[in-house]
């Protein structure tokens, strides 16, 4: 009995240790980001860092306000493009599509989710940027290109999460609506969509999180000028782009300022995931 | 009238998604396939022939190493959460919250952390191992979540049967519960593999961009400390340089085919193992 007991205890401890690794990982990530970013923020001065509008590492000016605005604009644009299309596609798949059509589209959406962001970025660079340059205005690399590309990239996230929320609505809701004389469309939009509302919101928030954290695709199409864009055709630099563009050669305070940019991004993402769990909890409470 | 409008909107949304997918796939295939020449699969990368072979091999090495690190830990923590822990304990809640946090962290943050921790603090430098450890952290929550879902879907009677036959908890888990959760776990692993293959931001400052295969033949285990670029990084570097766009297109085709292959494999495994039960 002793040997078996020992084996069981050891296994239990090993499993628990593995589980503890998540906690350790988050702890380490916070520790290293904050320990390297906060001193830089302090040296630059928090107001100058967050609200300074000039980013010129050469002359020791580290204001990331344009990048904060850039991330917000690009994400907002992604929501405008991606959320309606994503939610409508989810509704289509869940309630309108013929089983055979749905079976065809589902692997397509899995593929869309799996396509690496460089490939999206390359598509944006070779197709969308020239299109904007020749048919619209500006030099092509722009807020518009970044926003549309991000909108496309968050589609699979939104579709998958929204579809499972819609699928989870009890059948009786729909049948009840039909029995009361509603058309199929009315039943879907007046009964099923409201019933799945918190799940749909969760899908949107998850999409927002993906958009704000996306790096490579944005770097390839956004132009990356560290100034607040004047129109949707101007170039824009996001927080993520700021890090990836300059980290390769940065040193000293410049490097610290880039890590501090990561801290700001990290805080944004944490706020979004808090929002996500609040929405999820409200959905579960209902 | 409104019914027609709503129906139209739903179809338009679905059509948009379908068109976008078709456009991207067609763009990659039409431009890339003609440039997928045999010379791109030569073992040596030179400035004249930017072969993608070293990047392809590095991708496989990087992804396998990351899986090797993340899968045992991810599966073990899922087992702990499902089979051992009381869901009310503070430890379990902390694990769940942190795992969810890990899942939401953007890859560039993982890249920053990997650079600060593995590359600088541990002094590994830009290398295969730093990159793989960073990726392992990134895919850990994916594996945890999918394994947990798979374990929860196993009928309770399997576990009860094992325990009733006198097997201890560990034996029951490994002989009765895990085997029938295998399709779900395999699906999660393939999902994680897909993320490894496509990742760039987390690797630029941890694994670097050297276009060579880590030389395990000569250096043995120390080749883990060689810098290397995966295929996605390769493609990013090429498109940034702007000198070898045709080769970048070709890399895009290979990446797309890899992702497609992983998706098909995932669906196949899930279907086949489900039928086997």
XYZ file of C-alpha atoms in Angstrom:
563
model
C 0.000 0.000 0.000
C 2.873 2.322 0.839
C 4.384 2.206 -2.649
C 1.027 2.822 -4.361
C 0.242 5.624 -1.968
C 3.568 7.241 -2.727
C 3.003 6.893 -6.461
C -0.405 8.521 -6.193
C 0.941 11.376 -4.121
C 3.833 11.947 -6.498
C 1.487 12.024 -9.488
C -0.799 14.427 -7.719
C 2.100 16.741 -6.925
C 3.414 16.551 -10.497
C -0.003 17.448 -11.946
C -0.382 20.313 -9.493
C 3.089 21.624 -10.348
C 2.214 21.603 -14.026
C -0.938 23.547 -13.261
C 1.055 26.030 -11.218
C 3.166 26.812 -14.258
C 0.419 29.053 -15.682
C 0.533 31.161 -12.550
C 4.329 31.253 -12.626
C 4.336 32.207 -16.310
C 1.966 35.135 -15.843
C 3.931 36.204 -12.777
C 7.218 36.122 -14.668
C 5.799 37.958 -17.673
C 4.438 40.731 -15.435
C 7.645 40.877 -13.440
C 9.964 41.154 -16.430
C 7.784 43.597 -18.353
C 7.190 45.873 -15.398
C 10.732 45.664 -14.037
C 12.112 46.732 -17.410
C 9.343 49.094 -18.500
C 8.464 51.055 -15.389
C 11.940 52.508 -14.745
C 11.932 53.819 -18.324
C 8.479 55.322 -17.802
C 9.724 56.970 -14.629
C 12.784 58.363 -16.363
C 10.763 59.771 -19.254
C 7.981 60.903 -16.925
C 4.617 59.175 -17.094
C 2.627 62.143 -18.521
C 5.292 62.832 -21.170
C 5.372 59.138 -22.047
C 1.628 58.558 -22.284
C 0.523 61.939 -23.632
C 3.622 63.190 -25.432
C 2.924 63.467 -29.139
C 6.519 63.303 -30.353
C 8.370 60.030 -30.748
C 11.967 60.814 -31.665
C 14.336 58.358 -30.003
C 17.260 60.198 -31.651
C 16.547 63.323 -29.621
C 15.374 61.479 -26.536
C 11.693 62.210 -27.018
C 9.473 59.283 -26.183
C 5.796 60.184 -26.417
C 3.600 57.232 -27.377
C 0.301 59.118 -27.605
C 0.205 58.791 -31.430
C 0.656 55.042 -31.076
C -2.088 54.738 -28.454
C -4.426 56.660 -30.770
C -3.179 54.588 -33.700
C -4.031 51.322 -31.942
C -7.456 52.644 -30.965
C -8.228 53.894 -34.496
C -7.046 50.684 -36.151
C -9.054 48.563 -33.717
C -12.148 50.725 -34.134
C -11.819 50.373 -37.895
C -11.476 46.626 -37.526
C -14.701 46.572 -35.495
C -16.548 48.541 -38.185
C -15.408 46.114 -40.877
C -15.251 42.827 -39.007
C -18.094 42.849 -36.489
C -21.118 43.203 -38.812
C -19.710 40.747 -41.347
C -18.643 38.300 -38.625
C -21.917 38.357 -36.702
C -24.005 38.079 -39.874
C -21.903 35.146 -41.066
C -22.372 33.469 -37.685
C -26.142 33.999 -37.920
C -26.048 32.610 -41.449
C -24.155 29.502 -40.392
C -26.250 28.928 -37.296
C -29.749 29.639 -38.596
C -29.915 30.187 -42.361
C -27.415 27.956 -44.127
C -28.370 24.692 -45.721
C -26.504 21.886 -43.934
C -24.414 21.239 -47.037
C -23.445 24.897 -47.441
C -22.509 25.097 -43.778
C -20.396 21.961 -44.118
C -18.533 23.658 -46.973
C -18.066 27.001 -45.247
C -16.921 25.641 -41.877
C -13.520 24.338 -43.081
C -13.144 27.625 -44.952
C -13.479 29.551 -41.720
C -11.061 27.187 -39.987
C -8.614 27.935 -42.796
C -9.184 31.673 -42.373
C -8.384 31.249 -38.676
C -5.228 29.296 -39.460
C -3.726 31.578 -42.120
C -0.620 33.159 -40.552
C -0.635 36.912 -40.044
C 2.336 37.376 -42.387
C 0.257 35.933 -45.198
C -2.569 38.343 -44.380
C -0.025 41.156 -44.234
C 1.418 40.129 -47.573
C -2.059 40.092 -49.115
C -2.635 43.571 -47.715
C 0.724 44.790 -48.986
C 0.354 43.440 -52.520
C -3.392 43.887 -53.093
C -4.989 46.397 -50.730
C -2.172 48.941 -50.539
C -1.783 49.339 -54.336
C -5.571 49.482 -54.686
C -5.867 52.326 -52.176
C -2.932 54.140 -53.782
C -4.303 54.008 -57.329
C -8.047 54.212 -56.754
C -8.357 56.304 -53.614
C -5.898 58.673 -52.012
C -2.551 58.817 -50.269
C 0.316 56.391 -50.574
C -1.679 53.285 -49.872
C -0.020 52.264 -46.626
C -2.659 53.679 -44.363
C -5.044 53.454 -41.475
C -7.653 52.256 -43.961
C -5.520 49.335 -45.130
C -4.705 48.347 -41.535
C -8.318 48.612 -40.392
C -9.756 46.569 -43.265
C -7.057 43.928 -42.928
C -7.596 43.660 -39.161
C -11.344 43.478 -39.751
C -10.775 40.483 -42.014
C -8.380 38.874 -39.547
C -10.832 38.984 -36.639
C -13.635 37.419 -38.721
C -12.913 33.784 -37.786
C -12.670 34.603 -34.059
C -15.969 36.454 -34.094
C -17.717 33.872 -36.285
C -16.655 30.881 -34.184
C -17.533 32.366 -30.792
C -20.760 33.989 -31.993
C -21.895 30.813 -33.743
C -21.499 28.696 -30.630
C -23.457 31.303 -28.652
C -26.254 31.216 -31.235
C -26.232 27.413 -31.384
C -26.619 27.268 -27.613
C -29.998 29.049 -27.625
C -32.685 26.470 -26.751
C -34.767 25.280 -29.681
C -37.972 26.075 -27.826
C -37.272 29.827 -28.107
C -37.338 29.649 -31.876
C -40.334 27.334 -31.970
C -42.204 29.581 -29.547
C -41.606 32.584 -31.780
C -42.799 30.711 -34.860
C -45.879 29.512 -32.996
C -46.696 33.143 -32.245
C -46.686 33.836 -35.972
C -43.192 35.308 -36.415
C -41.364 34.767 -39.687
C -38.052 32.906 -39.628
C -36.116 36.177 -39.914
C -38.126 37.839 -37.157
C -37.689 34.843 -34.869
C -33.933 34.868 -35.430
C -33.403 38.603 -34.985
C -35.990 39.271 -32.269
C -35.669 36.111 -30.172
C -32.478 34.166 -30.841
C -30.097 37.093 -31.241
C -31.235 38.811 -28.017
C -31.051 35.486 -26.168
C -27.471 35.001 -27.334
C -26.549 38.654 -26.765
C -23.905 38.200 -24.079
C -22.232 35.483 -26.142
C -22.220 37.777 -29.174
C -20.685 40.585 -27.110
C -18.042 38.161 -25.864
C -17.246 37.341 -29.496
C -16.798 41.034 -30.283
C -14.582 41.637 -27.270
C -12.428 38.645 -28.168
C -12.102 40.037 -31.681
C -11.073 43.415 -30.284
C -8.395 41.734 -28.195
C -7.054 39.986 -31.259
C -7.071 43.212 -33.298
C -5.247 45.319 -30.730
C -2.546 42.694 -30.263
C -1.963 41.947 -33.933
C 1.501 42.968 -35.009
C 3.009 41.648 -38.200
C 0.103 42.222 -40.580
C -0.308 45.791 -39.325
C 3.383 46.589 -39.632
C 3.301 45.489 -43.261
C 0.421 47.735 -44.374
C 0.046 50.668 -41.970
C 2.912 52.913 -43.061
C 4.104 53.217 -39.458
C 4.588 56.996 -39.182
C 4.575 57.860 -35.467
C 2.093 60.708 -35.874
C -1.629 60.929 -35.216
C -3.264 60.219 -38.592
C -5.172 63.107 -40.197
C -7.367 60.947 -42.387
C -7.992 57.289 -43.037
C -5.545 57.542 -45.937
C -2.624 58.657 -43.724
C -0.114 56.241 -42.328
C -0.479 55.125 -38.740
C 1.671 53.340 -36.186
C 0.182 51.071 -33.539
C 1.667 50.148 -30.148
C 2.552 46.683 -31.409
C 4.220 48.088 -34.532
C 6.264 50.505 -32.435
C 7.802 47.598 -30.546
C 8.517 45.369 -33.484
C 9.925 48.101 -35.719
C 12.575 49.418 -33.369
C 13.360 46.630 -30.922
C 15.981 45.166 -33.250
C 18.405 48.059 -32.792
C 17.210 49.882 -29.661
C 19.455 50.347 -26.631
C 19.289 51.934 -23.169
C 16.359 54.295 -22.617
C 15.042 53.695 -26.129
C 14.846 49.961 -25.396
C 13.205 50.715 -22.053
C 10.656 52.947 -23.770
C 9.779 50.130 -26.180
C 9.302 47.682 -23.319
C 7.191 50.340 -21.608
C 5.129 50.453 -24.820
C 4.641 46.728 -24.269
C 3.487 47.449 -20.710
C 0.845 49.872 -22.013
C -0.308 47.282 -24.557
C -0.371 44.636 -21.817
C -2.589 46.850 -19.653
C -4.953 47.388 -22.595
C -5.172 43.644 -23.151
C -5.766 42.964 -19.448
C -8.617 45.485 -19.429
C -10.145 43.775 -22.458
C -9.889 40.331 -20.873
C -11.467 41.687 -17.670
C -14.332 43.016 -19.783
C -14.560 39.623 -21.470
C -14.854 37.703 -18.230
C -17.381 40.218 -16.875
C -19.563 39.673 -19.952
C -19.154 35.918 -19.696
C -20.090 35.941 -16.028
C -23.204 38.008 -16.728
C -24.142 35.549 -19.465
C -23.750 32.618 -17.090
C -25.696 34.319 -14.338
C -28.745 34.687 -16.575
C -40.196 43.722 -46.257
C -37.962 43.819 -43.177
C -37.759 40.060 -43.377
C -36.323 40.328 -46.877
C -33.885 43.044 -45.816
C -32.666 41.005 -42.854
C -32.298 37.909 -44.981
C -30.366 39.958 -47.539
C -28.047 41.317 -44.850
C -27.321 37.831 -43.512
C -26.536 36.514 -46.976
C -24.393 39.572 -47.725
C -22.358 39.016 -44.553
C -21.777 35.375 -45.390
C -20.923 36.297 -48.990
C -18.360 38.853 -47.770
C -16.618 36.246 -45.624
C -16.621 33.707 -48.441
C -15.297 36.231 -50.972
C -12.492 37.363 -48.676
C -11.425 33.779 -48.081
C -11.539 32.971 -51.781
C -9.620 36.150 -52.662
C -6.777 35.451 -50.224
C -6.443 31.791 -51.196
C -6.607 32.599 -54.917
C -4.109 35.460 -54.513
C -1.586 33.222 -52.785
C -1.998 30.260 -55.114
C -2.056 32.205 -58.406
C 0.999 34.268 -57.566
C 2.885 31.657 -55.617
C 2.515 28.338 -57.385
C 4.475 29.390 -60.538
C 7.395 30.420 -58.322
C 7.492 27.207 -56.347
C 10.618 25.994 -58.171
C 12.895 23.090 -57.177
C 15.751 25.537 -56.510
C 13.772 26.877 -53.552
C 14.098 23.490 -51.898
C 17.883 23.309 -51.943
C 19.574 22.811 -48.623
C 21.720 25.943 -48.781
C 20.412 29.476 -48.467
C 22.491 31.929 -50.503
C 21.949 35.549 -51.457
C 21.283 34.463 -55.071
C 19.043 31.540 -54.246
C 16.961 32.397 -51.179
C 16.025 28.771 -50.585
C 13.170 28.212 -48.183
C 14.392 24.752 -47.207
C 16.432 25.841 -44.141
C 13.435 27.830 -42.918
C 11.137 24.870 -43.499
C 13.379 22.513 -41.505
C 13.761 25.126 -38.760
C 9.992 25.485 -38.616
C 9.609 21.755 -38.032
C 12.353 21.740 -35.372
C 10.969 24.821 -33.645
C 7.386 23.561 -33.620
C 8.321 20.062 -32.414
C 10.489 21.450 -29.632
C 7.736 23.825 -28.520
C 5.220 20.959 -28.504
C 7.637 18.733 -26.614
C 7.810 21.381 -23.895
C 4.180 22.459 -23.836
C 2.163 19.269 -24.370
C 3.191 17.327 -21.214
C 2.747 20.396 -19.032
C -0.526 21.425 -20.678
C -2.036 17.941 -20.490
C -0.869 17.453 -16.901
C -2.363 20.737 -15.753
C -5.643 19.931 -17.473
C -5.661 16.546 -15.691
C -5.095 18.323 -12.408
C -7.924 20.789 -13.042
C -10.426 18.147 -14.124
C -9.538 15.065 -12.093
C -7.941 16.281 -8.891
C -8.792 19.803 -7.958
C -11.851 21.065 -6.177
C -13.139 23.803 -8.431
C -13.661 26.131 -5.484
C -10.076 26.168 -4.260
C -8.160 29.388 -4.555
C -5.316 27.663 -6.394
C -7.649 26.353 -9.122
C -9.220 29.756 -9.571
C -5.763 31.302 -9.891
C -4.769 28.703 -12.493
C -7.914 29.362 -14.510
C -7.570 33.133 -14.404
C -3.886 33.038 -15.369
C -4.499 30.508 -18.153
C -7.181 32.796 -19.568
C -4.809 35.735 -19.265
C -2.085 33.820 -21.105
C -4.535 33.079 -23.883
C -5.295 36.759 -24.363
C -1.710 38.030 -24.349
C -0.619 39.124 -27.841
C 2.331 37.317 -29.363
C 4.488 40.456 -29.419
C 4.311 40.521 -25.608
C 5.472 36.905 -25.525
C 8.281 37.975 -27.829
C 9.267 40.791 -25.475
C 9.188 38.478 -22.488
C 11.157 35.784 -24.293
C 13.748 38.381 -25.251
C 14.037 39.672 -21.687
C 13.956 36.285 -19.968
C 15.348 33.493 -22.161
C 17.574 35.541 -24.444
C 18.978 38.093 -22.011
C 18.507 37.000 -18.384
C 19.242 33.323 -18.945
C 21.841 34.308 -21.526
C 20.751 31.864 -24.221
C 20.953 34.501 -26.953
C 18.883 34.473 -30.131
C 18.350 30.783 -30.686
C 16.137 27.809 -31.403
C 15.705 27.067 -27.701
C 14.710 30.634 -26.706
C 12.202 30.684 -29.562
C 10.768 27.273 -28.721
C 10.375 28.125 -25.018
C 8.589 31.347 -25.935
C 6.267 29.483 -28.302
C 5.685 26.798 -25.660
C 4.389 29.428 -23.234
C 2.195 30.844 -25.972
C 0.549 27.526 -26.863
C 0.306 26.235 -23.286
C -3.180 27.707 -22.679
C -4.423 26.321 -26.024
C -3.386 22.810 -25.046
C -4.732 23.207 -21.513
C -8.125 24.381 -22.713
C -8.616 21.746 -25.413
C -7.414 18.944 -23.123
C -9.699 20.128 -20.366
C -12.676 20.139 -22.721
C -11.748 16.666 -23.955
C -11.420 15.309 -20.405
C -14.727 16.815 -19.359
C -16.435 15.128 -22.302
C -15.342 11.655 -21.150
C -18.334 9.877 -19.597
C -18.050 9.622 -15.824
C -18.790 5.899 -16.027
C -15.366 5.248 -17.626
C -13.680 6.636 -14.558
C -16.051 4.886 -12.207
C -15.470 1.624 -14.064
C -11.717 1.938 -13.669
C -11.952 2.756 -9.987
C -14.469 -0.032 -9.396
C -12.049 -2.562 -10.910
C -9.576 -1.577 -8.234
C -7.283 0.693 -10.280
C -5.840 3.677 -8.459
C -6.597 7.236 -9.604
C -3.398 7.506 -11.699
C -3.995 4.188 -13.436
C -7.619 5.103 -14.045
C -6.624 8.415 -15.594
C -3.986 6.941 -17.890
C -5.872 3.773 -18.857
C -9.537 4.779 -18.847
C -9.906 8.532 -19.143
C -6.987 9.746 -21.283
C -7.418 7.253 -24.157
C -10.949 8.345 -24.844
C -9.970 12.014 -24.548
C -7.232 11.495 -27.132
C -9.054 12.875 -30.201
C -9.731 16.165 -28.438
C -6.165 16.411 -27.193
C -4.805 15.639 -30.665
C -7.035 18.344 -32.104
C -5.629 20.829 -29.589
C -2.067 19.838 -30.437
C -2.689 20.415 -34.144
C -4.238 23.794 -33.360
C -1.153 24.697 -31.347
C 1.081 23.452 -34.163
C -0.704 25.822 -36.519
C 0.049 28.742 -34.237
C 3.728 27.769 -34.051
C 3.988 27.544 -37.829
C 2.480 30.967 -38.406
C 4.159 32.889 -35.604
C 6.514 35.777 -36.304
C 6.236 38.455 -33.623
C 7.199 36.110 -30.795
C 10.206 34.776 -32.701
C 11.910 37.838 -34.203
C 13.633 38.789 -30.949
C 13.974 35.323 -29.451
C 15.052 33.032 -32.302
C 16.424 35.635 -34.688
C 16.485 35.537 -38.462
C 19.556 33.501 -39.439
C 18.665 31.429 -42.505
C 20.463 28.246 -41.516
C 19.434 24.904 -40.158
C 20.714 24.436 -36.594
C 23.630 22.063 -37.085
C 22.833 19.124 -34.819
C 25.194 16.829 -36.754
C 28.306 18.764 -35.771
C 27.375 20.535 -32.599
C 25.113 17.956 -31.050
C 22.841 19.350 -28.389
C 24.506 22.780 -28.581
C 22.776 23.382 -31.891
C 19.802 24.325 -29.706
C 21.653 27.599 -29.216
C 21.858 28.328 -32.952
C 19.769 31.162 -34.281
C 17.309 30.178 -37.004
C 14.303 31.539 -38.851
C 11.022 29.725 -39.320
C 9.184 29.870 -42.628
C 6.830 32.634 -41.479
C 9.796 34.734 -40.307
C 11.520 33.955 -43.607
C 8.536 35.263 -45.503
C 8.381 38.409 -43.369
C 12.080 39.123 -43.913
C 11.792 38.582 -47.676
C 8.782 40.840 -48.045
C 10.489 43.481 -45.909
C 13.641 43.430 -48.044
C 11.505 43.681 -51.163
C 14.136 41.997 -53.352
C 12.665 38.517 -53.565
C 8.910 38.956 -53.816
C 8.475 35.822 -55.959
C 10.140 33.741 -53.286
C 7.940 35.402 -50.668
C 4.898 34.352 -52.701
C 6.263 30.810 -52.844
C 6.729 30.795 -49.049
C 3.143 31.958 -48.691
C 1.981 28.956 -50.729
C 3.964 26.564 -48.547
C 2.623 28.191 -45.368
C -0.931 28.033 -46.664
C -0.549 24.381 -47.626
C 0.906 23.579 -44.189
C -2.044 25.211 -42.456
C -4.482 23.448 -44.756
C -2.770 20.127 -44.095
C -2.963 20.676 -40.322
C -6.666 21.530 -40.537
C -7.444 18.490 -42.651
C -5.405 16.278 -40.320
C -7.206 17.673 -37.272
C -10.635 17.011 -38.762
C -9.546 13.561 -39.914
C -8.154 12.513 -36.526
C -11.169 13.750 -34.654
C -13.510 11.918 -37.029
C -11.521 8.701 -37.157
C -10.922 8.391 -33.435
C -14.543 9.197 -32.727
C -15.635 6.400 -35.007
C -13.173 4.021 -33.362
C -14.831 4.396 -29.998
